[in-house]
Amino acid sequence: MFCGEYVQGTIFPAPNFNPVMDAQMLGGALQGFDCNKDLLIDILTQRSNAQRQMIAGAYQSMYGRDLIADLKEQLSSHFKEVMVGLMYPPPSYDAHELWHAMKGAGTDENCLIEILASRTNGEIFQLREAYCLQYNNNLQEDIYSETSGHFRDTLMNLIQGNREEGYADPAMAAQDAMVLWEACQQKTGEHKTMLQMILCNKSYPQLWLVFQEFQNISGQDLVDAINDCYDGYFQELLVAIVRCVQDKASYFAYKLYRAIHNFASGHYEKALLAICAGDVEDY
């Protein structure tokens, strides 16, 4: 798949949408000793994110309560995480995940990698703003204080959101590929810096050409070369960037498979299948 190819999602805006009616139904589902989890799934997984924000506003006006707070109070475990996660706008959810990745006991480096390696310049800008508004903290400063080494340098580069867009130069691609090849051979600090600078700042179309040139020069896929030459979170971050350029949908499909294989069950499983537009009988 070419890096710019459109990938169809599974959640669409609901036709004949009525946020007040949805809010009323959610209010009823969340009341009482045993909340109606099936109804929560039927509504929240079948509305677009923009529609869910309108439902939350109607819910607040109708009941004088925050829908996210009520979901947190009435639900538990992974099912709660899915339902609550659906209610955040994407930048707010990214900010939420990044905050918790760095503010708990230790740092969840995998969360930092998955988010920052895969977001566009615009998405980076929006999540930085959301992080500041929600937590009154500077995301760059928190990343700097919670990480180290070339892993930190690469994250700090990504969080600037300065990747070139829509530009490809075949002649420059050959030069960049040679720099990447030398970085995988010599592995000095200077070469590590050049490696992350190319992967973090060149446009996706340019990197697509660079990867092809790297294959021609080395006879090896860049991911394999990085895995052979580097280790730790620096290596994992570089690989994530390359895989997102090559095929972002496949990158997340692999991460999802690793996360839920032989694990999901009950309403948690039902919610995940509804989001993916699948049926239990298909699995």
Short mmCIF file of C-alpha atoms in Angstrom, two decimals:
data_model
loop_
_atom_site.label_atom_id
_atom_site.label_comp_id
_atom_site.label_asym_id
_atom_site.label_seq_id
_atom_site.Cartn_x
_atom_site.Cartn_y
_atom_site.Cartn_z
CA MET A 1 0.00 0.00 0.00
CA PHE A 2 1.36 3.45 -0.86
CA CYS A 3 1.70 5.70 2.17
CA GLY A 4 -0.86 8.17 0.88
CA GLU A 5 -3.58 5.64 0.07
CA TYR A 6 -6.95 6.27 1.74
CA VAL A 7 -8.06 3.74 4.32
CA GLN A 8 -11.78 3.46 5.00
CA GLY A 9 -12.86 3.64 8.62
CA THR A 10 -15.60 1.59 10.28
CA ILE A 11 -17.54 4.28 12.19
CA PHE A 12 -19.70 6.67 10.21
CA PRO A 13 -22.01 9.52 11.28
CA ALA A 14 -25.39 8.06 12.21
CA PRO A 15 -28.25 9.08 9.90
CA ASN A 16 -31.26 10.85 11.43
CA PHE A 17 -29.08 11.71 14.42
CA ASN A 18 -30.86 13.05 17.52
CA PRO A 19 -28.41 13.91 20.34
CA VAL A 20 -31.18 14.65 22.84
CA MET A 21 -32.79 11.26 22.31
CA ASP A 22 -29.41 9.53 22.55
CA ALA A 23 -28.60 11.41 25.74
CA GLN A 24 -31.94 10.41 27.25
CA MET A 25 -31.37 6.77 26.36
CA LEU A 26 -27.87 6.87 27.85
CA GLY A 27 -29.24 8.43 31.02
CA GLY A 28 -31.67 5.57 31.36
CA ALA A 29 -28.98 2.99 30.61
CA LEU A 30 -26.69 4.37 33.32
CA GLN A 31 -29.33 4.47 36.06
CA GLY A 32 -30.10 1.72 38.51
CA PHE A 33 -28.14 -1.15 39.98
CA ASP A 34 -27.32 -2.89 36.70
CA CYS A 35 -26.64 -0.49 33.84
CA ASN A 36 -27.62 -1.48 30.31
CA LYS A 37 -24.18 -2.10 28.78
CA ASP A 38 -25.62 -3.35 25.50
CA LEU A 39 -27.42 -0.06 24.96
CA LEU A 40 -24.23 1.88 25.69
CA ILE A 41 -22.47 -0.15 23.01
CA ASP A 42 -25.33 0.27 20.52
CA ILE A 43 -25.22 4.06 20.85
CA LEU A 44 -21.62 5.05 21.48
CA THR A 45 -19.98 2.73 18.94
CA GLN A 46 -22.42 3.74 16.20
CA ARG A 47 -21.94 7.52 16.35
CA SER A 48 -19.08 9.57 14.95
CA ASN A 49 -16.80 11.36 17.39
CA ALA A 50 -18.41 14.70 16.55
CA GLN A 51 -21.84 13.22 17.25
CA ARG A 52 -20.62 11.81 20.58
CA GLN A 53 -19.52 15.30 21.59
CA MET A 54 -23.02 16.59 20.84
CA ILE A 55 -24.50 13.76 22.92
CA ALA A 56 -22.24 14.69 25.82
CA GLY A 57 -23.44 18.30 25.60
CA ALA A 58 -27.09 17.23 25.54
CA TYR A 59 -26.47 14.88 28.46
CA GLN A 60 -24.92 17.70 30.50
CA SER A 61 -27.88 19.99 29.76
CA MET A 62 -30.45 17.29 30.50
CA TYR A 63 -29.03 15.82 33.71
CA GLY A 64 -26.54 18.43 34.94
CA ARG A 65 -23.85 15.72 35.00
CA ASP A 66 -20.78 14.91 32.97
CA LEU A 67 -21.25 11.83 30.79
CA ILE A 68 -17.62 10.74 31.07
CA ALA A 69 -17.80 10.95 34.87
CA ASP A 70 -20.98 8.83 34.91
CA LEU A 71 -19.41 6.23 32.60
CA LYS A 72 -16.38 6.03 34.89
CA GLU A 73 -18.63 5.61 37.92
CA GLN A 74 -20.91 2.94 36.48
CA LEU A 75 -18.45 0.83 34.46
CA SER A 76 -15.26 -1.03 35.25
CA SER A 77 -12.13 -2.63 33.84
CA HIS A 78 -11.33 -2.59 30.11
CA PHE A 79 -14.95 -2.03 29.09
CA LYS A 80 -14.90 1.26 30.99
CA GLU A 81 -11.68 2.27 29.24
CA VAL A 82 -13.23 1.68 25.82
CA MET A 83 -16.48 3.53 26.54
CA VAL A 84 -14.72 6.46 28.20
CA GLY A 85 -12.13 6.58 25.42
CA LEU A 86 -14.85 6.92 22.81
CA MET A 87 -16.04 10.13 24.48
CA TYR A 88 -12.77 12.05 24.09
CA PRO A 89 -12.07 14.08 20.94
CA PRO A 90 -8.94 12.55 19.34
CA PRO A 91 -6.48 15.27 20.46
CA SER A 92 -7.84 15.13 24.01
CA TYR A 93 -7.54 11.35 24.07
CA ASP A 94 -3.94 11.53 22.85
CA ALA A 95 -3.18 14.08 25.56
CA HIS A 96 -4.90 11.90 28.16
CA GLU A 97 -2.84 8.86 27.15
CA LEU A 98 0.45 10.77 27.05
CA TRP A 99 -0.18 12.29 30.48
CA HIS A 100 -0.86 8.94 32.08
CA ALA A 101 2.08 7.37 30.24
CA MET A 102 4.44 9.78 31.99
CA LYS A 103 2.79 10.60 35.30
CA GLY A 104 2.33 7.14 36.77
CA ALA A 105 4.94 4.95 38.40
CA GLY A 106 7.55 4.87 35.66
CA THR A 107 7.06 5.79 32.02
CA ASP A 108 5.07 3.86 29.40
CA GLU A 109 7.50 4.30 26.52
CA ASN A 110 5.36 2.18 24.19
CA CYS A 111 2.49 4.66 24.49
CA LEU A 112 4.80 7.56 23.62
CA ILE A 113 6.07 5.62 20.61
CA GLU A 114 2.65 4.62 19.25
CA ILE A 115 1.22 8.14 19.45
CA LEU A 116 4.14 10.35 18.46
CA ALA A 117 5.45 8.11 15.66
CA SER A 118 2.09 8.05 13.89
CA ARG A 119 0.58 11.54 14.12
CA THR A 120 0.61 14.23 11.42
CA ASN A 121 1.87 17.77 11.99
CA GLY A 122 -1.67 19.01 12.53
CA GLU A 123 -2.46 16.22 14.98
CA ILE A 124 0.77 16.93 16.89
CA PHE A 125 -0.18 20.59 17.20
CA GLN A 126 -3.70 19.75 18.41
CA LEU A 127 -2.56 17.21 21.01
CA ARG A 128 0.05 19.67 22.36
CA GLU A 129 -2.67 22.27 22.80
CA ALA A 130 -5.02 19.76 24.43
CA TYR A 131 -2.25 18.60 26.79
CA CYS A 132 -1.64 22.17 27.93
CA LEU A 133 -5.35 22.90 28.40
CA GLN A 134 -6.17 19.66 30.21
CA TYR A 135 -3.14 19.41 32.48
CA ASN A 136 -1.63 22.90 32.52
CA ASN A 137 1.72 21.35 31.59
CA ASN A 138 4.07 21.67 28.66
CA LEU A 139 4.26 18.38 26.75
CA GLN A 140 7.78 19.02 25.47
CA GLU A 141 9.06 19.67 28.98
CA ASP A 142 7.40 16.53 30.35
CA ILE A 143 8.85 14.35 27.59
CA TYR A 144 12.30 15.84 28.15
CA SER A 145 12.16 15.13 31.89
CA GLU A 146 10.76 11.59 31.55
CA THR A 147 13.01 10.19 28.78
CA SER A 148 16.69 10.20 27.89
CA GLY A 149 19.33 9.71 25.20
CA HIS A 150 18.64 9.44 21.50
CA PHE A 151 15.16 8.12 22.29
CA ARG A 152 14.40 11.47 23.92
CA ASP A 153 16.02 13.40 21.07
CA THR A 154 13.83 11.61 18.53
CA LEU A 155 10.64 12.19 20.54
CA MET A 156 11.54 15.86 20.97
CA ASN A 157 12.00 16.14 17.22
CA LEU A 158 8.64 14.50 16.50
CA ILE A 159 6.77 16.66 18.99
CA GLN A 160 7.83 19.79 17.10
CA GLY A 161 5.48 18.78 14.27
CA ASN A 162 7.86 20.14 11.62
CA ARG A 163 7.78 17.27 9.14
CA GLU A 164 7.90 18.39 5.51
CA GLU A 165 4.66 17.80 3.64
CA GLY A 166 3.92 16.78 0.07
CA TYR A 167 7.47 17.09 -1.26
CA ALA A 168 9.61 14.44 -2.94
CA ASP A 169 13.07 14.83 -4.51
CA PRO A 170 14.46 11.63 -6.10
CA ALA A 171 18.01 13.00 -6.19
CA MET A 172 17.93 13.87 -2.49
CA ALA A 173 16.37 10.47 -1.72
CA ALA A 174 19.54 8.70 -2.87
CA GLN A 175 21.67 10.93 -0.63
CA ASP A 176 19.40 10.39 2.37
CA ALA A 177 19.44 6.63 1.80
CA MET A 178 23.25 6.66 1.86
CA VAL A 179 23.18 8.57 5.16
CA LEU A 180 20.79 5.97 6.61
CA TRP A 181 23.04 3.14 5.39
CA GLU A 182 26.12 4.74 6.97
CA ALA A 183 24.17 5.30 10.21
CA CYS A 184 23.36 1.60 10.35
CA GLN A 185 27.01 0.72 9.74
CA GLN A 186 28.85 3.14 12.01
CA LYS A 187 26.30 3.81 14.77
CA THR A 188 28.07 6.84 16.24
CA GLY A 189 26.13 9.51 18.11
CA GLU A 190 26.39 11.79 15.08
CA HIS A 191 25.03 9.10 12.79
CA LYS A 192 22.15 8.37 15.19
CA THR A 193 21.27 12.05 15.09
CA MET A 194 21.30 12.12 11.29
CA LEU A 195 19.16 8.97 11.19
CA GLN A 196 16.44 10.42 13.42
CA MET A 197 16.59 13.81 11.68
CA ILE A 198 15.80 12.21 8.31
CA LEU A 199 13.03 9.98 9.67
CA CYS A 200 11.40 12.78 11.69
CA ASN A 201 11.60 15.65 9.24
CA LYS A 202 11.32 14.34 5.69
CA SER A 203 7.87 14.08 4.14
CA TYR A 204 6.14 10.74 3.81
CA PRO A 205 6.42 10.76 -0.03
CA GLN A 206 10.12 11.59 0.29
CA LEU A 207 10.73 8.83 2.82
CA TRP A 208 8.92 6.38 0.56
CA LEU A 209 11.58 7.09 -2.08
CA VAL A 210 14.36 6.98 0.52
CA PHE A 211 13.31 3.52 1.66
CA GLN A 212 13.35 2.25 -1.93
CA GLU A 213 16.83 3.68 -2.44
CA PHE A 214 18.00 2.15 0.84
CA GLN A 215 16.83 -1.26 -0.38
CA ASN A 216 18.77 -0.76 -3.62
CA ILE A 217 21.94 0.31 -1.82
CA SER A 218 21.97 -2.23 1.01
CA GLY A 219 19.89 -5.10 -0.32
CA GLN A 220 17.99 -4.94 2.96
CA ASP A 221 14.71 -3.49 4.22
CA LEU A 222 15.31 -0.51 6.50
CA VAL A 223 13.31 -2.05 9.36
CA ASP A 224 15.54 -5.13 9.29
CA ALA A 225 18.65 -2.95 9.20
CA ILE A 226 17.49 -0.90 12.20
CA ASN A 227 16.65 -4.06 14.14
CA ASP A 228 20.11 -5.45 13.38
CA CYS A 229 21.99 -2.30 14.35
CA TYR A 230 20.13 -0.75 17.27
CA ASP A 231 18.22 -1.83 20.35
CA GLY A 232 16.00 -0.48 23.13
CA TYR A 233 13.31 2.14 22.83
CA PHE A 234 15.35 4.14 20.30
CA GLN A 235 15.21 1.16 17.94
CA GLU A 236 11.48 0.59 18.60
CA LEU A 237 10.69 4.25 17.89
CA LEU A 238 12.64 4.29 14.63
CA VAL A 239 10.92 1.11 13.47
CA ALA A 240 7.50 2.55 14.35
CA ILE A 241 8.21 5.66 12.26
CA VAL A 242 9.30 3.57 9.28
CA ARG A 243 6.29 1.24 9.52
CA CYS A 244 3.89 4.20 9.75
CA VAL A 245 5.40 5.66 6.57
CA GLN A 246 5.17 2.31 4.80
CA ASP A 247 1.61 1.47 5.88
CA LYS A 248 0.10 3.09 8.96
CA ALA A 249 -3.00 0.91 8.92
CA SER A 250 -0.90 -2.26 8.98
CA TYR A 251 1.23 -0.87 11.81
CA PHE A 252 -1.83 -0.39 14.01
CA ALA A 253 -3.36 -3.69 12.91
CA TYR A 254 -0.23 -5.43 14.20
CA LYS A 255 -0.31 -3.48 17.48
CA LEU A 256 -3.98 -4.35 17.96
CA TYR A 257 -3.34 -8.01 17.29
CA ARG A 258 -0.56 -8.06 19.88
CA ALA A 259 -2.78 -6.25 22.39
CA ILE A 260 -6.01 -8.28 22.23
CA HIS A 261 -5.21 -11.73 20.79
CA ASN A 262 -6.74 -14.40 23.13
CA PHE A 263 -7.64 -11.70 25.63
CA ALA A 264 -10.93 -9.85 25.02
CA SER A 265 -14.24 -11.21 26.29
CA GLY A 266 -17.73 -10.15 27.45
CA HIS A 267 -18.94 -6.61 26.85
CA TYR A 268 -15.33 -5.50 26.28
CA GLU A 269 -15.11 -7.88 23.33
CA LYS A 270 -18.55 -6.86 22.08
CA ALA A 271 -17.60 -3.16 22.15
CA LEU A 272 -14.35 -3.78 20.27
CA LEU A 273 -16.14 -5.83 17.61
CA ALA A 274 -18.80 -3.15 17.23
CA ILE A 275 -16.11 -0.50 16.68
CA CYS A 276 -14.45 -2.74 14.07
CA ALA A 277 -17.84 -3.49 12.45
CA GLY A 278 -17.45 -7.21 13.15
CA ASP A 279 -19.73 -9.90 14.55
CA VAL A 280 -18.91 -12.32 17.33
CA GLU A 281 -19.86 -15.21 15.02
CA ASP A 282 -17.11 -14.15 12.62
CA TYR A 283 -14.39 -14.79 15.19
#
